[in-house]
Amino acid sequence: MNPVLAELTKSDKFNEYLERIKKSNAPISILGLAGVGTLQIVAFTEENIKRPVCLITYNELQAKKLAEEIRSYINGVFFFPKREILTYDYVAESKELPYERIEVLNKIKQNKAEIIITTIEALMQKMISKELLYKYVIQFKVGNTYNLEEIKQNLIQLGYDRNDLVENKGQFSVRGGIIDIGLTEKQGIRIEFWGDEVDSIRYFNISSQRSTEMIQEILINPAHEFIVEDLVKVCKRIREAYDDLADIETIKNGSYISKIDKYFNEFYEEQSTILDYINNKYILFIDENTKVEARKNNIILDNNNLIESLTEKEKFV
C-alpha cells in the first residue's frame, strides 16, 4: 500500500466514511479537501473497498490533471474524453480521440478500469448502446472453426480497415489463411488457419512484422464506437425525417462515419451514456459539485444558442 494512503487509515472520520460506503449509505459530502486530498480519498477508496470508481469533474483540463496525478497513487486509471461533435461535414476524421474513447470502453467491458475520470460534458453525450457496441466481438481460440468470410465482415463491422499490410492499429489484412489485426500502434495479432480451423494465434511486431508470443485465445474488441448494423434502415429513417438525398447516397456507399453526428437519432434508436456502460459496482465521485452543476447549465445554454444560430442561418440542426 502507498505510504501516503496508509496514513488515511489512522483517521476515524475516514474509517467512518468507508463504513458508510460499504453499507451503501450515500450520497456523502466531503468538504474542505485540498486538491491532493481529493486524489487520496478517491485512490484509497478504490483500494480499500475493492470497487471501481468513476470521478466526474467540470472540464477536460481538470480531468486530465486529476488522471495524471492520481496515477502516482494507483494503477488502472483512465481518462474518458468527450466526443467531438462537429456541426459541419468533413472528409477525414481524426482517429486518435475515437481510439482513446474505445480503449476506455473496452477496459470497462474487461473489468480492467479501476478508476475512470471523465467530465460532465462527456457524461451528458449520447452514445450507442453497450449491447450493440459489443454484439460483433470475435473470440478466437486455437482449435475452433470459423467462417473466414464472416470474420472479414465482422472485422469491418467492428471498425477495422482492410489493408494489404497492417501498419497501424485499427487495420486488418488477409493473406491466404492468415489474418493480421492491428491492436495498438506497435502490436498486432496474427491468426493462422488450417482450412476453417485456427491453427495458431501469435502477437507480432507491426514495424518488423515478426511474430512474438504465442497464445491460445484472444478477444477482438471494437476499433471504434460507431457500430452500424443496417444502413438501409438508417437511410430509410433519414429519408422519412429529412429527405436529404445527397447524404443518403453517401451513407449507402459506406462513407457514413462523418454523418453519424448529423443523424445520430436516425443511426441509433437505442441510446446510452457512459453511466450505462459502468455497472453498479462503480462508486461515483463528483469533483466540486457547484462547478459541475454550473458547467452542465452552460452546456445546455451553449447547445440551445448553437441550435438557434444554425436555424437562423437555415442550416441543418
XYZ file of C-alpha atoms in Angstrom:
317
model
C 0.000 0.000 0.000
C 1.146 3.532 -0.799
C 2.518 5.014 2.483
C 0.621 8.268 1.908
C -2.637 6.390 1.531
C -1.855 4.252 4.564
C -1.914 7.378 6.734
C -5.607 7.811 5.997
C -6.439 4.598 7.864
C -5.461 6.382 11.068
C -8.328 8.862 10.635
C -11.561 7.984 12.450
C -13.527 10.175 10.065
C -12.111 8.393 7.044
C -12.892 4.967 8.511
C -16.423 6.152 9.253
C -16.718 7.273 5.631
C -15.542 3.847 4.420
C -18.150 2.113 6.550
C -20.900 4.285 5.070
C -19.773 3.360 1.545
C -19.688 -0.349 2.427
C -23.286 -0.027 3.655
C -24.282 1.960 0.507
C -25.230 4.862 2.762
C -24.987 7.652 0.184
C -24.737 10.375 -1.012
C -21.809 11.538 1.088
C -20.448 15.084 1.005
C -16.769 15.651 1.832
C -15.743 19.284 2.314
C -12.513 21.164 2.925
C -10.162 18.931 0.927
C -7.173 20.341 -0.921
C -6.586 19.007 -4.453
C -4.209 16.278 -3.311
C -6.655 15.279 -0.573
C -9.336 14.578 -3.146
C -6.990 12.315 -5.056
C -6.005 10.444 -1.909
C -9.638 9.887 -0.951
C -10.530 8.586 -4.428
C -7.462 6.336 -4.725
C -7.714 4.844 -1.258
C -11.480 4.296 -1.534
C -10.892 2.130 -4.615
C -8.003 0.310 -2.944
C -9.788 -0.295 0.352
C -13.343 -1.039 -0.817
C -12.163 -3.051 -3.843
C -14.743 -1.409 -6.081
C -14.018 0.620 -9.240
C -14.515 4.379 -9.211
C -15.866 6.928 -11.690
C -14.849 10.522 -10.948
C -16.818 13.270 -12.732
C -15.343 16.746 -12.952
C -16.178 20.060 -14.638
C -13.832 20.261 -17.654
C -11.252 18.262 -19.598
C -8.268 20.242 -18.333
C -9.167 19.348 -14.757
C -9.953 15.739 -15.711
C -6.561 15.231 -17.401
C -4.781 16.835 -14.438
C -6.582 14.585 -11.949
C -5.891 11.483 -14.064
C -2.176 12.281 -14.280
C -1.835 12.980 -10.567
C -3.876 10.029 -9.347
C -1.675 7.643 -11.355
C 1.079 8.377 -8.830
C -1.051 6.627 -6.214
C -2.638 3.763 -8.094
C -2.682 1.860 -11.418
C -5.613 1.258 -13.748
C -6.557 4.950 -14.110
C -8.218 6.015 -17.384
C -9.413 9.359 -18.727
C -12.623 9.170 -20.792
C -12.773 12.229 -23.090
C -15.865 13.859 -24.538
C -16.698 13.117 -28.165
C -16.015 15.974 -30.575
C -19.358 16.696 -32.229
C -18.932 18.685 -35.442
C -21.594 20.945 -36.943
C -20.187 20.537 -40.449
C -19.293 17.713 -42.846
C -15.698 16.534 -43.006
C -13.759 14.305 -45.359
C -11.264 12.659 -42.995
C -11.792 12.277 -39.263
C -9.116 12.189 -36.574
C -8.848 8.663 -35.197
C -6.908 9.412 -32.024
C -9.902 10.573 -29.974
C -12.152 7.658 -31.054
C -9.299 5.242 -30.224
C -8.881 6.875 -26.806
C -12.592 6.545 -26.046
C -12.954 2.955 -27.290
C -9.895 1.886 -25.300
C -11.589 3.048 -22.090
C -14.897 1.392 -23.021
C -13.079 -1.871 -23.764
C -11.250 -1.689 -20.417
C -14.600 -1.206 -18.667
C -16.011 -4.231 -20.509
C -12.981 -6.311 -19.442
C -13.231 -5.103 -15.812
C -9.754 -3.556 -16.089
C -10.688 0.090 -15.439
C -10.155 0.656 -11.713
C -10.642 4.424 -11.869
C -12.332 6.347 -14.691
C -12.056 10.131 -14.760
C -14.416 11.989 -17.060
C -16.312 15.257 -17.430
C -19.936 16.271 -17.076
C -19.926 17.050 -20.822
C -18.800 13.519 -21.730
C -21.378 12.131 -19.333
C -24.201 14.111 -20.968
C -23.371 12.983 -24.509
C -25.449 10.309 -26.195
C -23.727 7.056 -27.141
C -24.742 3.822 -28.815
C -25.943 1.039 -26.547
C -23.445 -1.263 -24.871
C -25.293 -4.269 -26.308
C -24.812 -3.084 -29.901
C -21.205 -1.986 -29.423
C -20.145 -5.465 -28.276
C -22.522 -7.527 -30.401
C -19.895 -8.399 -33.030
C -16.790 -9.048 -30.919
C -14.813 -12.092 -32.050
C -13.355 -14.681 -29.680
C -10.564 -16.563 -31.463
C -9.388 -19.820 -29.902
C -6.891 -22.368 -31.188
C -8.743 -25.443 -32.438
C -12.065 -23.691 -33.065
C -13.505 -23.378 -36.577
C -14.667 -20.135 -38.196
C -16.107 -18.895 -41.473
C -13.428 -16.650 -42.993
C -15.915 -14.504 -44.931
C -17.960 -13.881 -41.778
C -14.784 -12.899 -39.916
C -13.909 -10.329 -42.602
C -17.394 -8.800 -42.373
C -17.282 -8.798 -38.565
C -13.926 -7.014 -38.538
C -15.300 -4.332 -40.860
C -18.386 -4.099 -38.648
C -16.097 -3.629 -35.638
C -14.447 -0.650 -37.335
C -11.239 -2.225 -38.679
C -9.994 -1.055 -42.091
C -8.801 -3.690 -44.532
C -5.259 -3.114 -45.853
C -2.758 -5.158 -47.820
C -0.422 -4.932 -44.802
C -1.192 -3.991 -41.190
C 0.796 -0.833 -40.448
C -1.161 0.581 -37.506
C -3.908 -0.131 -35.014
C -7.442 -0.411 -36.358
C -6.334 -2.224 -39.522
C -6.552 -5.842 -40.683
C -5.201 -7.837 -43.601
C -5.963 -11.262 -45.056
C -3.251 -13.246 -46.829
C -4.315 -16.754 -47.697
C -5.149 -18.418 -44.391
C -3.548 -15.714 -42.226
C -5.412 -12.773 -40.665
C -3.392 -9.918 -39.137
C -5.153 -7.373 -36.890
C -3.557 -4.179 -35.555
C -4.315 -3.895 -31.824
C -2.024 -0.972 -30.950
C 0.450 1.229 -32.829
C 3.194 -1.332 -32.149
C 1.480 -4.673 -31.686
C -0.839 -6.830 -33.733
C -2.314 -10.292 -33.519
C -1.758 -12.958 -36.203
C -4.328 -15.746 -36.575
C -3.268 -18.616 -38.824
C -5.874 -21.044 -40.180
C -5.624 -24.608 -41.385
C -8.747 -24.770 -43.510
C -11.521 -23.375 -41.283
C -9.701 -24.228 -38.045
C -7.483 -21.814 -36.084
C -4.039 -23.405 -36.077
C -2.137 -20.732 -34.124
C -2.526 -17.268 -32.560
C 0.545 -15.071 -32.145
C 1.326 -11.481 -31.296
C 3.531 -9.736 -33.840
C 5.563 -6.556 -34.001
C 3.971 -4.197 -36.535
C 7.196 -2.447 -37.542
C 9.177 -5.674 -38.137
C 6.140 -7.882 -38.952
C 7.812 -10.651 -36.906
C 5.774 -12.932 -34.666
C 6.482 -12.857 -30.942
C 4.468 -14.509 -28.173
C 2.137 -17.421 -28.975
C -1.221 -17.562 -27.154
C -4.242 -19.864 -27.108
C -7.105 -17.391 -27.445
C -7.912 -13.708 -27.838
C -10.973 -11.442 -27.871
C -11.126 -8.853 -30.671
C -12.971 -5.771 -29.408
C -14.339 -2.851 -31.487
C -11.855 -0.412 -33.040
C -14.299 2.485 -32.636
C -17.690 3.074 -31.027
C -19.781 3.599 -34.185
C -21.157 0.150 -34.960
C -23.869 0.305 -37.623
C -25.977 -2.779 -38.304
C -28.385 -1.792 -41.068
C -27.504 1.082 -43.411
C -30.695 0.507 -45.446
C -32.808 1.077 -42.345
C -30.743 4.166 -41.414
C -31.228 5.650 -44.895
C -34.968 4.991 -44.714
C -35.216 6.808 -41.374
C -33.213 9.778 -42.738
C -35.410 9.944 -45.839
C -38.563 9.947 -43.704
C -37.227 12.645 -41.373
C -35.216 14.914 -43.700
C -35.277 13.626 -47.291
C -31.601 14.542 -47.761
C -30.838 12.508 -50.883
C -27.179 13.572 -51.180
C -26.339 12.385 -47.660
C -28.347 9.205 -48.130
C -26.309 8.327 -51.217
C -23.050 8.975 -49.326
C -24.166 6.741 -46.452
C -25.249 3.971 -48.849
C -21.756 3.994 -50.355
C -20.267 3.264 -46.928
C -18.911 6.751 -46.073
C -21.164 7.129 -43.056
C -18.824 7.923 -40.129
C -18.824 11.679 -40.857
C -22.641 11.626 -40.995
C -23.292 9.989 -37.626
C -23.186 13.247 -35.637
C -25.610 14.807 -38.104
C -28.133 11.955 -37.939
C -27.381 10.355 -34.577
C -31.041 9.682 -33.739
C -31.571 8.026 -37.124
C -28.464 5.843 -36.761
C -29.254 4.769 -33.199
C -32.784 4.302 -31.898
C -31.433 2.851 -28.638
C -29.063 5.299 -26.950
C -26.983 5.293 -23.775
C -24.498 7.385 -21.804
C -21.211 6.403 -20.180
C -23.182 5.693 -16.983
C -24.922 2.822 -18.792
C -21.517 1.263 -19.529
C -20.306 1.186 -15.943
C -22.020 -1.317 -13.688
C -23.479 -0.727 -10.240
C -20.182 -1.735 -8.614
C -18.738 1.666 -9.536
C -18.594 4.328 -6.848
C -19.414 7.757 -8.308
C -17.453 10.815 -7.175
C -18.308 14.376 -8.207
C -15.376 16.792 -8.058
C -16.505 20.302 -6.981
C -20.240 19.825 -7.348
C -21.101 23.529 -7.819
C -18.671 23.821 -10.763
C -20.050 20.626 -12.316
C -23.608 21.968 -11.959
C -22.605 25.313 -13.492
C -20.866 23.579 -16.390
C -23.940 21.412 -17.009
C -26.142 24.515 -17.249
C -23.653 26.218 -19.582
C -23.567 23.159 -21.860
C -27.360 23.274 -22.185
C -27.271 27.045 -22.824
C -24.485 26.714 -25.426
C -26.408 23.921 -27.140
C -29.575 25.999 -27.344
C -27.644 29.009 -28.677
C -25.997 26.819 -31.328
C -29.355 25.428 -32.441
C -30.783 28.957 -32.633
C -27.798 30.173 -34.655
C -27.982 27.261 -37.115
C -31.739 27.728 -37.517
C -31.317 31.423 -38.290
C -28.749 30.553 -40.984
C -31.106 27.876 -42.351
C -28.505 25.239 -41.563
C -29.177 21.621 -40.632
C -29.707 21.122 -36.883
